[in-house]
CSV table of C-alpha atoms in Angstrom, one decimal:
chain,number,residue,atom,x,y,z
A,1,MET,CA,0.0,0.0,0.0
A,2,ASP,CA,1.1,3.6,-0.8
A,3,GLN,CA,2.9,5.1,2.2
A,4,LYS,CA,2.8,8.7,0.9
A,5,GLY,CA,0.9,11.1,3.1
A,6,ILE,CA,-2.5,12.4,2.2
A,7,LEU,CA,-3.1,16.1,1.4
A,8,ILE,CA,-6.1,17.1,3.5
A,9,VAL,CA,-8.1,20.3,2.9
A,10,ILE,CA,-10.2,21.3,5.9
A,11,SER,CA,-12.9,23.9,5.2
A,12,GLY,CA,-16.0,24.8,7.0
A,13,PHE,CA,-18.3,27.4,8.3
A,14,SER,CA,-16.9,30.2,10.3
A,15,GLY,CA,-17.6,29.1,13.9
A,16,ALA,CA,-17.3,25.4,13.0
A,17,GLY,CA,-14.1,25.0,15.0
A,18,LYS,CA,-11.6,24.3,12.2
A,19,GLY,CA,-8.6,25.7,14.0
A,20,THR,CA,-9.3,23.9,17.3
A,21,LEU,CA,-9.9,20.6,15.5
A,22,VAL,CA,-6.7,20.8,13.5
A,23,ARG,CA,-4.6,21.6,16.6
A,24,LYS,CA,-6.2,18.7,18.5
A,25,LEU,CA,-5.7,16.3,15.6
A,26,MET,CA,-2.0,17.1,15.4
A,27,GLU,CA,-1.7,16.8,19.2
A,28,VAL,CA,-3.3,13.4,19.3
A,29,HIS,CA,-1.8,11.9,16.1
A,30,ASN,CA,1.7,12.7,15.1
A,31,GLU,CA,1.3,11.9,11.4
A,32,TYR,CA,-0.4,15.2,10.7
A,33,VAL,CA,1.3,18.5,9.9
A,34,LEU,CA,-0.2,21.9,9.1
A,35,SER,CA,0.7,23.8,6.0
A,36,VAL,CA,1.4,27.5,6.8
A,37,SER,CA,0.1,30.0,4.2
A,38,MET,CA,2.0,32.8,2.7
A,39,THR,CA,0.4,36.2,2.7
A,40,THR,CA,1.0,39.9,1.8
A,41,ARG,CA,-1.3,41.0,4.6
A,42,ALA,CA,0.3,42.8,7.5
A,43,PRO,CA,0.7,40.7,10.7
A,44,ARG,CA,-1.9,41.4,13.4
A,45,VAL,CA,-1.0,41.7,17.1
A,46,GLY,CA,0.2,38.3,18.4
A,47,GLU,CA,0.7,36.7,15.0
A,48,ARG,CA,4.1,35.1,14.5
A,49,GLU,CA,6.1,34.6,11.3
A,50,GLY,CA,5.9,31.0,10.2
A,51,VAL,CA,3.2,30.1,12.7
A,52,GLU,CA,0.0,31.8,11.6
A,53,TYR,CA,1.5,32.9,8.3
A,54,PHE,CA,4.6,33.5,6.4
A,55,PHE,CA,4.4,37.3,5.9
A,56,THR,CA,5.9,38.6,2.7
A,57,GLU,CA,6.0,41.6,0.4
A,58,ARG,CA,3.8,41.8,-2.7
A,59,GLU,CA,6.8,41.6,-5.1
A,60,GLN,CA,8.2,38.5,-3.4
A,61,PHE,CA,4.7,36.8,-3.5
A,62,GLU,CA,4.4,37.5,-7.2
A,63,GLU,CA,7.9,36.2,-7.8
A,64,THR,CA,6.9,33.0,-6.0
A,65,ILE,CA,3.8,32.6,-8.2
A,66,ARG,CA,6.0,33.0,-11.3
A,67,GLN,CA,8.3,30.3,-10.1
A,68,ASN,CA,5.4,27.9,-9.6
A,69,GLY,CA,6.2,28.0,-5.9
A,70,LEU,CA,2.5,27.9,-4.7
A,71,ILE,CA,0.1,25.1,-5.2
A,72,GLU,CA,-2.8,27.6,-4.9
A,73,TYR,CA,-3.3,31.2,-4.2
A,74,ALA,CA,-6.0,33.8,-4.1
A,75,SER,CA,-6.5,37.5,-3.6
A,76,TYR,CA,-8.8,38.6,-0.9
A,77,CYS,CA,-9.5,42.2,0.2
A,78,GLY,CA,-6.5,43.4,-1.7
A,79,ASN,CA,-4.1,40.9,-0.2
A,80,TYR,CA,-2.6,37.6,-1.5
A,81,TYR,CA,-2.9,34.3,0.3
A,82,GLY,CA,-1.2,31.2,-1.0
A,83,THR,CA,0.1,27.7,-0.1
A,84,PRO,CA,3.9,27.2,-0.6
A,85,ARG,CA,4.5,24.0,-2.6
A,86,LYS,CA,7.9,22.9,-1.2
A,87,TYR,CA,6.8,22.2,2.4
A,88,VAL,CA,3.7,20.3,1.2
A,89,GLU,CA,5.5,18.1,-1.2
A,90,GLU,CA,8.4,17.4,1.2
A,91,GLN,CA,6.0,16.4,4.0
A,92,LEU,CA,3.8,14.2,1.8
A,93,THR,CA,6.9,12.4,0.6
A,94,ALA,CA,7.9,11.8,4.2
A,95,GLY,CA,4.6,10.1,4.8
A,96,LYS,CA,3.0,13.0,6.7
A,97,ASN,CA,-0.6,13.9,6.1
A,98,VAL,CA,-0.5,17.6,5.3
A,99,ILE,CA,-3.5,19.8,6.4
A,100,LEU,CA,-4.5,22.9,4.5
A,101,GLU,CA,-7.1,25.1,6.2
A,102,ILE,CA,-8.5,27.0,3.3
A,103,GLU,CA,-11.8,28.0,1.7
A,104,ILE,CA,-13.7,26.4,-1.1
A,105,GLN,CA,-12.1,28.2,-4.0
A,106,GLY,CA,-8.7,27.0,-2.9
A,107,ALA,CA,-10.1,23.6,-2.1
A,108,LEU,CA,-11.3,23.1,-5.6
A,109,LYS,CA,-8.0,24.2,-7.1
A,110,ILE,CA,-6.2,21.7,-4.9
A,111,LYS,CA,-8.5,18.9,-6.0
A,112,ALA,CA,-8.0,19.7,-9.6
A,113,GLN,CA,-4.2,19.5,-9.2
A,114,PHE,CA,-4.1,16.7,-6.7
A,115,PRO,CA,-7.0,14.3,-7.4
A,116,GLU,CA,-5.9,12.2,-4.5
A,117,SER,CA,-6.3,15.0,-2.0
A,118,LEU,CA,-9.1,14.7,0.6
A,119,LEU,CA,-11.6,17.5,1.1
A,120,ILE,CA,-13.4,17.7,4.4
A,121,PHE,CA,-16.0,20.2,5.3
A,122,LEU,CA,-16.6,20.9,9.0
A,123,THR,CA,-20.0,22.0,10.3
A,124,PRO,CA,-21.7,22.5,13.6
A,125,PRO,CA,-24.6,20.2,14.3
A,126,SER,CA,-27.2,22.7,13.0
A,127,GLY,CA,-27.7,26.2,11.6
A,128,GLU,CA,-29.1,27.1,15.0
A,129,GLU,CA,-25.9,26.0,16.8
A,130,LEU,CA,-23.7,27.8,14.2
A,131,LYS,CA,-25.6,31.0,14.9
A,132,ARG,CA,-25.3,30.5,18.6
A,133,ARG,CA,-21.6,29.9,18.3
A,134,LEU,CA,-21.1,33.1,16.3
A,135,GLU,CA,-23.1,35.1,18.8
A,136,GLY,CA,-21.6,33.3,21.7
A,137,ARG,CA,-18.2,34.9,21.1
A,138,GLY,CA,-19.8,38.1,22.3
A,139,THR,CA,-17.3,40.1,20.4
A,140,GLU,CA,-19.1,40.9,17.2
A,141,SER,CA,-21.9,43.3,16.3
A,142,ALA,CA,-25.3,42.0,15.0
A,143,GLU,CA,-24.3,43.3,11.6
A,144,VAL,CA,-21.1,41.3,11.5
A,145,ILE,CA,-23.0,38.2,12.7
A,146,ALA,CA,-25.6,38.7,9.9
A,147,ARG,CA,-22.8,39.1,7.4
A,148,ARG,CA,-21.1,35.9,8.6
A,149,LEU,CA,-24.4,34.1,8.3
A,150,ALA,CA,-24.9,35.3,4.8
A,151,ARG,CA,-21.4,34.1,4.0
A,152,ALA,CA,-22.3,30.7,5.6
A,153,VAL,CA,-25.2,30.5,3.2
A,154,GLU,CA,-22.7,30.9,0.3
A,155,GLU,CA,-20.3,28.4,1.8
A,156,SER,CA,-23.1,25.8,2.2
A,157,GLU,CA,-23.6,25.9,-1.6
A,158,GLY,CA,-20.2,24.2,-2.1
A,159,VAL,CA,-20.4,21.3,0.3
A,160,GLU,CA,-21.3,18.7,-2.3
A,161,SER,CA,-17.7,19.2,-3.8
A,162,TYR,CA,-16.2,17.8,-0.6
A,163,ASP,CA,-15.4,14.2,0.0
A,164,TYR,CA,-16.9,14.2,3.5
A,165,ILE,CA,-19.0,16.4,5.7
A,166,VAL,CA,-18.1,16.2,9.4
A,167,VAL,CA,-20.2,17.5,12.3
A,168,ASN,CA,-18.1,19.1,15.0
A,169,ASP,CA,-20.2,18.5,18.2
A,170,VAL,CA,-17.9,16.9,20.7
A,171,LEU,CA,-14.3,17.8,19.8
A,172,GLU,CA,-12.6,14.5,20.8
A,173,GLU,CA,-15.1,12.5,18.8
A,174,CYS,CA,-14.7,14.8,15.8
A,175,VAL,CA,-10.9,14.3,15.9
A,176,GLU,CA,-11.2,10.6,15.9
A,177,GLU,CA,-13.8,10.7,13.1
A,178,VAL,CA,-11.6,12.8,10.9
A,179,HIS,CA,-8.7,10.5,11.6
A,180,ASN,CA,-10.9,7.5,10.6
A,181,LEU,CA,-12.0,9.3,7.4
A,182,VAL,CA,-8.3,9.7,6.5
A,183,GLY,CA,-7.8,6.0,7.0
A,184,ALA,CA,-10.9,5.2,4.9
A,185,ALA,CA,-9.6,7.6,2.2
A,186,ARG,CA,-6.5,5.4,1.8
A,187,ARG,CA,-8.8,2.6,0.5
A,188,ALA,CA,-10.2,4.7,-2.4
A,189,PRO,CA,-8.9,3.6,-5.8
A,190,VAL,CA,-7.4,7.1,-6.5
A,191,ARG,CA,-5.0,6.5,-3.6
A,192,GLN,CA,-4.3,2.8,-4.5
A,193,ARG,CA,-2.9,3.3,-7.9
A,194,ALA,CA,0.4,1.6,-7.3
A,195,PHE,CA,-1.3,-1.4,-5.7
A,196,ILE,CA,-3.8,-1.7,-8.5
A,197,LYS,CA,-1.0,-1.5,-11.1
A,198,GLU,CA,1.1,-4.1,-9.3
A,199,ILE,CA,-1.7,-6.7,-8.9
A,200,ARG,CA,-2.8,-6.3,-12.5
A,201,GLU,CA,0.7,-6.9,-13.7
A,202,GLU,CA,1.1,-10.0,-11.5
A,203,LEU,CA,-2.3,-11.4,-12.6
A,204,GLN,CA,-1.5,-10.9,-16.2
A,205,LYS,CA,1.8,-12.6,-15.8
A,206,PHE,CA,0.2,-15.6,-14.0
A,207,SER,CA,-2.7,-16.0,-16.4
A,208,LYS,CA,-0.2,-16.2,-19.3
A,209,GLY,CA,1.5,-19.1,-17.4
A,210,ALA,CA,4.8,-17.2,-17.2
A,211,ASP,CA,5.5,-18.2,-13.6
B,1,MET,CA,-28.2,12.6,10.2
B,2,ASP,CA,-29.8,10.2,7.9
B,3,GLN,CA,-30.7,6.9,9.7
B,4,LYS,CA,-31.6,4.9,6.6
B,5,GLY,CA,-29.3,1.9,6.0
B,6,ILE,CA,-26.6,1.8,3.3
B,7,LEU,CA,-26.8,-0.4,0.3
B,8,ILE,CA,-23.4,-2.1,0.1
B,9,VAL,CA,-22.1,-4.0,-2.9
B,10,ILE,CA,-19.2,-6.4,-2.1
B,11,SER,CA,-17.3,-7.7,-5.2
B,12,GLY,CA,-13.9,-9.1,-5.4
B,13,PHE,CA,-11.6,-11.6,-6.9
B,14,SER,CA,-12.6,-15.3,-6.7
B,15,GLY,CA,-10.6,-16.4,-3.7
B,16,ALA,CA,-10.7,-13.0,-2.0
B,17,GLY,CA,-12.9,-14.4,0.8
B,18,LYS,CA,-16.1,-12.4,0.1
B,19,GLY,CA,-18.5,-15.0,1.6
B,20,THR,CA,-16.4,-15.4,4.8
B,21,LEU,CA,-16.1,-11.7,5.3
B,22,VAL,CA,-19.8,-11.1,4.9
B,23,ARG,CA,-20.7,-13.8,7.3
B,24,LYS,CA,-18.3,-12.5,9.9
B,25,LEU,CA,-19.4,-8.9,9.4
B,26,MET,CA,-23.0,-9.9,10.1
B,27,GLU,CA,-22.0,-12.0,13.1
B,28,VAL,CA,-20.1,-9.2,14.7
B,29,HIS,CA,-22.3,-6.2,13.8
B,30,ASN,CA,-26.1,-6.8,13.9
B,31,GLU,CA,-26.9,-3.8,11.6
B,32,TYR,CA,-26.0,-5.8,8.5
B,33,VAL,CA,-28.2,-8.1,6.5
B,34,LEU,CA,-27.5,-10.1,3.3
B,35,SER,CA,-29.7,-9.8,0.3
B,36,VAL,CA,-30.4,-13.3,-1.2
B,37,SER,CA,-30.4,-13.4,-5.0
B,38,MET,CA,-33.1,-15.1,-7.1
B,39,THR,CA,-31.9,-17.5,-9.7
B,40,THR,CA,-33.3,-19.9,-12.4
B,41,ARG,CA,-30.2,-22.2,-11.9
B,42,ALA,CA,-31.0,-25.6,-10.3
B,43,PRO,CA,-30.0,-26.0,-6.6
B,44,ARG,CA,-26.7,-27.8,-6.0
B,45,VAL,CA,-26.3,-30.4,-3.3
B,46,GLY,CA,-26.6,-28.7,0.1
B,47,GLU,CA,-28.0,-25.4,-1.2
B,48,ARG,CA,-31.1,-24.3,0.7
B,49,GLU,CA,-34.1,-22.2,-0.6
B,50,GLY,CA,-33.9,-18.7,0.7
B,51,VAL,CA,-30.3,-19.1,2.1
B,52,GLU,CA,-28.0,-19.5,-0.8
B,53,TYR,CA,-30.6,-18.4,-3.4
B,54,PHE,CA,-34.3,-18.2,-4.0
B,55,PHE,CA,-34.7,-20.8,-6.7
B,56,THR,CA,-37.4,-20.1,-9.3
B,57,GLU,CA,-38.6,-21.1,-12.8
B,58,ARG,CA,-37.7,-19.0,-15.8
B,59,GLU,CA,-41.3,-17.9,-16.4
B,60,GLN,CA,-41.6,-16.6,-12.8
B,61,PHE,CA,-38.2,-14.8,-13.0
B,62,GLU,CA,-39.3,-13.0,-16.2
B,63,GLU,CA,-42.6,-12.1,-14.7
B,64,THR,CA,-40.7,-10.5,-11.7
B,65,ILE,CA,-38.5,-8.5,-14.2
B,66,ARG,CA,-41.7,-7.2,-15.9
B,67,GLN,CA,-43.1,-6.1,-12.5
B,68,ASN,CA,-39.9,-4.2,-11.8
B,69,GLY,CA,-39.4,-6.6,-8.9
B,70,LEU,CA,-35.6,-6.8,-9.3
B,71,ILE,CA,-33.1,-4.0,-8.7
B,72,GLU,CA,-30.6,-5.7,-11.0
B,73,TYR,CA,-30.4,-9.0,-12.9
B,74,ALA,CA,-28.1,-10.6,-15.3
B,75,SER,CA,-27.9,-13.8,-17.4
B,76,TYR,CA,-24.9,-16.1,-16.9
B,77,CYS,CA,-24.3,-19.5,-18.6
B,78,GLY,CA,-28.0,-19.6,-19.6
B,79,ASN,CA,-29.4,-18.8,-16.2
B,80,TYR,CA,-30.8,-15.7,-14.7
B,81,TYR,CA,-29.6,-14.2,-11.4
B,82,GLY,CA,-31.2,-11.1,-9.8
B,83,THR,CA,-31.7,-9.1,-6.7
B,84,PRO,CA,-35.3,-8.9,-5.4
B,85,ARG,CA,-36.2,-5.2,-4.7
B,86,LYS,CA,-38.7,-5.6,-1.9
B,87,TYR,CA,-36.4,-7.1,0.7
B,88,VAL,CA,-33.6,-4.6,0.0
B,89,GLU,CA,-36.0,-1.5,0.3
B,90,GLU,CA,-37.6,-2.8,3.4
B,91,GLN,CA,-34.4,-3.4,5.2
B,92,LEU,CA,-32.8,-0.1,4.2
B,93,THR,CA,-35.9,1.7,5.5
B,94,ALA,CA,-35.6,-0.2,8.7
B,95,GLY,CA,-32.0,1.2,9.1
B,96,LYS,CA,-30.2,-2.0,8.2
B,97,ASN,CA,-27.2,-2.0,5.9
B,98,VAL,CA,-28.0,-4.4,3.1
B,99,ILE,CA,-25.1,-6.3,1.5
B,100,LEU,CA,-25.2,-7.5,-2.1
B,101,GLU,CA,-22.5,-10.0,-3.1
B,102,ILE,CA,-22.5,-9.4,-6.8
B,103,GLU,CA,-20.1,-8.9,-9.7
B,104,ILE,CA,-19.0,-5.7,-11.4
B,105,GLN,CA,-21.8,-5.5,-14.0
B,106,GLY,CA,-24.4,-5.7,-11.3
B,107,ALA,CA,-22.4,-3.4,-9.1
B,108,LEU,CA,-22.4,-0.7,-11.8
B,109,LYS,CA,-26.2,-1.1,-12.4
B,110,ILE,CA,-26.8,-0.7,-8.6
B,111,LYS,CA,-24.6,2.5,-8.5
B,112,ALA,CA,-26.5,4.0,-11.4
B,113,GLN,CA,-29.9,3.4,-9.7
B,114,PHE,CA,-28.7,4.1,-6.1
B,115,PRO,CA,-26.0,6.8,-6.2
B,116,GLU,CA,-25.8,6.5,-2.4
B,117,SER,CA,-24.8,2.8,-2.6
B,118,LEU,CA,-21.3,1.9,-1.5
B,119,LEU,CA,-19.2,-0.3,-3.7
B,120,ILE,CA,-16.4,-2.3,-2.0
B,121,PHE,CA,-13.9,-4.4,-3.9
B,122,LEU,CA,-12.2,-7.1,-1.9
B,123,THR,CA,-8.7,-8.4,-2.8
B,124,PRO,CA,-6.0,-10.7,-1.3
B,125,PRO,CA,-2.8,-8.8,-0.5
B,126,SER,CA,-1.2,-9.7,-3.8
B,127,GLY,CA,-1.6,-11.5,-7.1
B,128,GLU,CA,0.8,-14.2,-5.8
B,129,GLU,CA,-1.4,-14.7,-2.7
B,130,LEU,CA,-4.6,-14.8,-4.8
B,131,LYS,CA,-3.0,-17.6,-7.0
B,132,ARG,CA,-1.9,-19.5,-3.9
B,133,ARG,CA,-5.4,-19.3,-2.5
B,134,LEU,CA,-7.0,-20.6,-5.7
B,135,GLU,CA,-4.4,-23.4,-5.8
B,136,GLY,CA,-4.7,-24.1,-2.1
B,137,ARG,CA,-8.2,-25.3,-2.3
B,138,GLY,CA,-6.7,-28.4,-4.0
B,139,THR,CA,-10.0,-29.1,-5.7
B,140,GLU,CA,-9.4,-27.5,-9.1
B,141,SER,CA,-7.4,-28.5,-12.2
B,142,ALA,CA,-4.6,-26.3,-13.5
B,143,GLU,CA,-6.9,-25.4,-16.4
B,144,VAL,CA,-9.6,-24.2,-14.0
B,145,ILE,CA,-7.1,-22.2,-12.0
B,146,ALA,CA,-5.7,-20.6,-15.2
B,147,ARG,CA,-9.3,-19.7,-16.3
B,148,ARG,CA,-10.0,-18.1,-12.9
B,149,LEU,CA,-6.8,-16.2,-13.1
B,150,ALA,CA,-7.8,-14.9,-16.5
B,151,ARG,CA,-11.1,-13.9,-15.1
B,152,ALA,CA,-9.3,-12.1,-12.2
B,153,VAL,CA,-7.4,-10.1,-14.8
B,154,GLU,CA,-10.8,-9.0,-16.3
B,155,GLU,CA,-12.2,-8.2,-12.8
B,156,SER,CA,-9.1,-6.1,-12.0
B,157,GLU,CA,-10.0,-3.8,-14.9
B,158,GLY,CA,-13.1,-2.6,-13.1
B,159,VAL,CA,-11.7,-1.8,-9.6
B,160,GLU,CA,-11.5,2.0,-10.2
B,161,SER,CA,-15.3,2.0,-10.3
B,162,TYR,CA,-15.5,1.0,-6.7
B,163,ASP,CA,-15.6,3.4,-3.8
B,164,TYR,CA,-13.0,1.4,-1.8
B,165,ILE,CA,-10.5,-1.4,-2.3
B,166,VAL,CA,-10.0,-3.5,0.8
B,167,VAL,CA,-7.3,-6.0,1.3
B,168,ASN,CA,-8.4,-9.2,3.0
B,169,ASP,CA,-5.4,-10.4,4.9
B,170,VAL,CA,-6.4,-11.0,8.5
B,171,LEU,CA,-10.2,-11.6,8.6
B,172,GLU,CA,-11.0,-9.8,11.8
B,173,GLU,CA,-9.1,-6.7,10.8
B,174,CYS,CA,-10.8,-6.8,7.4
B,175,VAL,CA,-14.2,-7.0,9.1
B,176,GLU,CA,-13.5,-3.9,11.2
B,177,GLU,CA,-12.0,-2.1,8.2
B,178,VAL,CA,-15.2,-2.6,6.1
B,179,HIS,CA,-17.3,-1.6,9.1
B,180,ASN,CA,-15.3,1.7,9.4
B,181,LEU,CA,-15.6,2.3,5.7
B,182,VAL,CA,-19.4,2.1,6.0
B,183,GLY,CA,-19.2,4.6,8.9
B,184,ALA,CA,-17.0,6.9,6.8
B,185,ALA,CA,-19.4,6.6,3.8
B,186,ARG,CA,-22.2,8.1,6.0
B,187,ARG,CA,-20.2,11.3,5.9
B,188,ALA,CA,-20.1,11.6,2.1
B,189,PRO,CA,-22.4,14.4,0.8
B,190,VAL,CA,-24.4,12.0,-1.3
B,191,ARG,CA,-25.6,10.3,2.0
B,192,GLN,CA,-26.1,13.7,3.8
B,193,ARG,CA,-28.6,15.2,1.5
B,194,ALA,CA,-31.3,15.7,4.2
B,195,PHE,CA,-28.8,17.3,6.6
B,196,ILE,CA,-27.4,19.6,3.8
B,197,LYS,CA,-30.9,20.7,2.8
B,198,GLU,CA,-31.9,21.4,6.4
B,199,ILE,CA,-28.8,23.5,7.4
B,200,ARG,CA,-29.1,25.5,4.1
B,201,GLU,CA,-32.7,26.3,4.9
B,202,GLU,CA,-31.9,27.3,8.5
B,203,LEU,CA,-29.0,29.5,7.4
B,204,GLN,CA,-31.1,31.2,4.8
B,205,LYS,CA,-33.8,31.9,7.3
B,206,PHE,CA,-31.3,33.3,9.8
B,207,SER,CA,-29.4,35.4,7.3
B,208,LYS,CA,-32.7,37.1,6.3
B,209,GLY,CA,-33.2,37.9,10.0
B,210,ALA,CA,-36.5,36.0,10.1
B,211,ASP,CA,-35.7,34.4,13.4
């Protein structure tokens, strides 16, 4: 069986708990690593170079694009965001499952380039609970909450493009469920190409009596 | 989440241990049932009506086809084989996972009619091991073994149509792996239609401020 890591995209509604899930998954299972995005956006207070993002200048970002150094990138509110290729490919080769925490547009670009990537969409148990979580932070105005909900409506339009939809209700259960889905994904034909090729060749040889 | 059962097709190489796997799976987990096929073939010694097959006359079989009473059927060596619709639909509604042990042509017909069905292809760990298992029975001539191997080559051409390819090496592990795949399959969007519809409707309502 193929021992290369799996490229995992985690998307989901704002408030679905993506960040918490990813941190816990990496804490419990050491075969996961998180890809850190590159951005031209200025660091916010508390953000650390190479942890939340790799912060870079516009010229450097565009040069990286030209050198095919990003596996996907997008422009959002006048800033670039992208996924550096080198780290992802190195980690996959080393057998690590690489997690990208990105949105649907990026997710679809990843799937087009890497058909064997795994797209997971994270959701709270219900729309009601999602709304409650957004409000529960207590830090946002009604207007901001309404805008996030409108965004969630848009995000919900894309969920059929994902391989799996996972409900984040109890964190520990959700972590194990995602881990099991990654195990299941290893059994999909798209991730068993080497094995399929090998068994076909063996069978052909045997059936011709060449053994 | 949808509580209907999942329709599971198990195919695989002759010698992959499909029958043993299915029996063990039903023994360990009580939410699985096996669909019994209808056939016009004569019973062999030891075969029991309603256990191995429902044995029937040609006229009766063709009448069942006309009444849309089979979800798939095929003709093989001059005999009909088919899957009765009523039992499958009743069991799925009751929340049971219904297993069909059929070959690729039937599997593809099932997937076309039931996009939410789950197709699993079972294989020994290698072509070498498959050959050994076929020979190991000690009951077949070299010619029969060669014919089965040739058939396995054909079967191997269809594996990409399956959702998952599972290696049957240690039976108990294989049983749990298949059970986990069925759990994973519940998280695919095609089997989450009711949940997706519901959360979309809720979100739309909330974002319009109608709560």
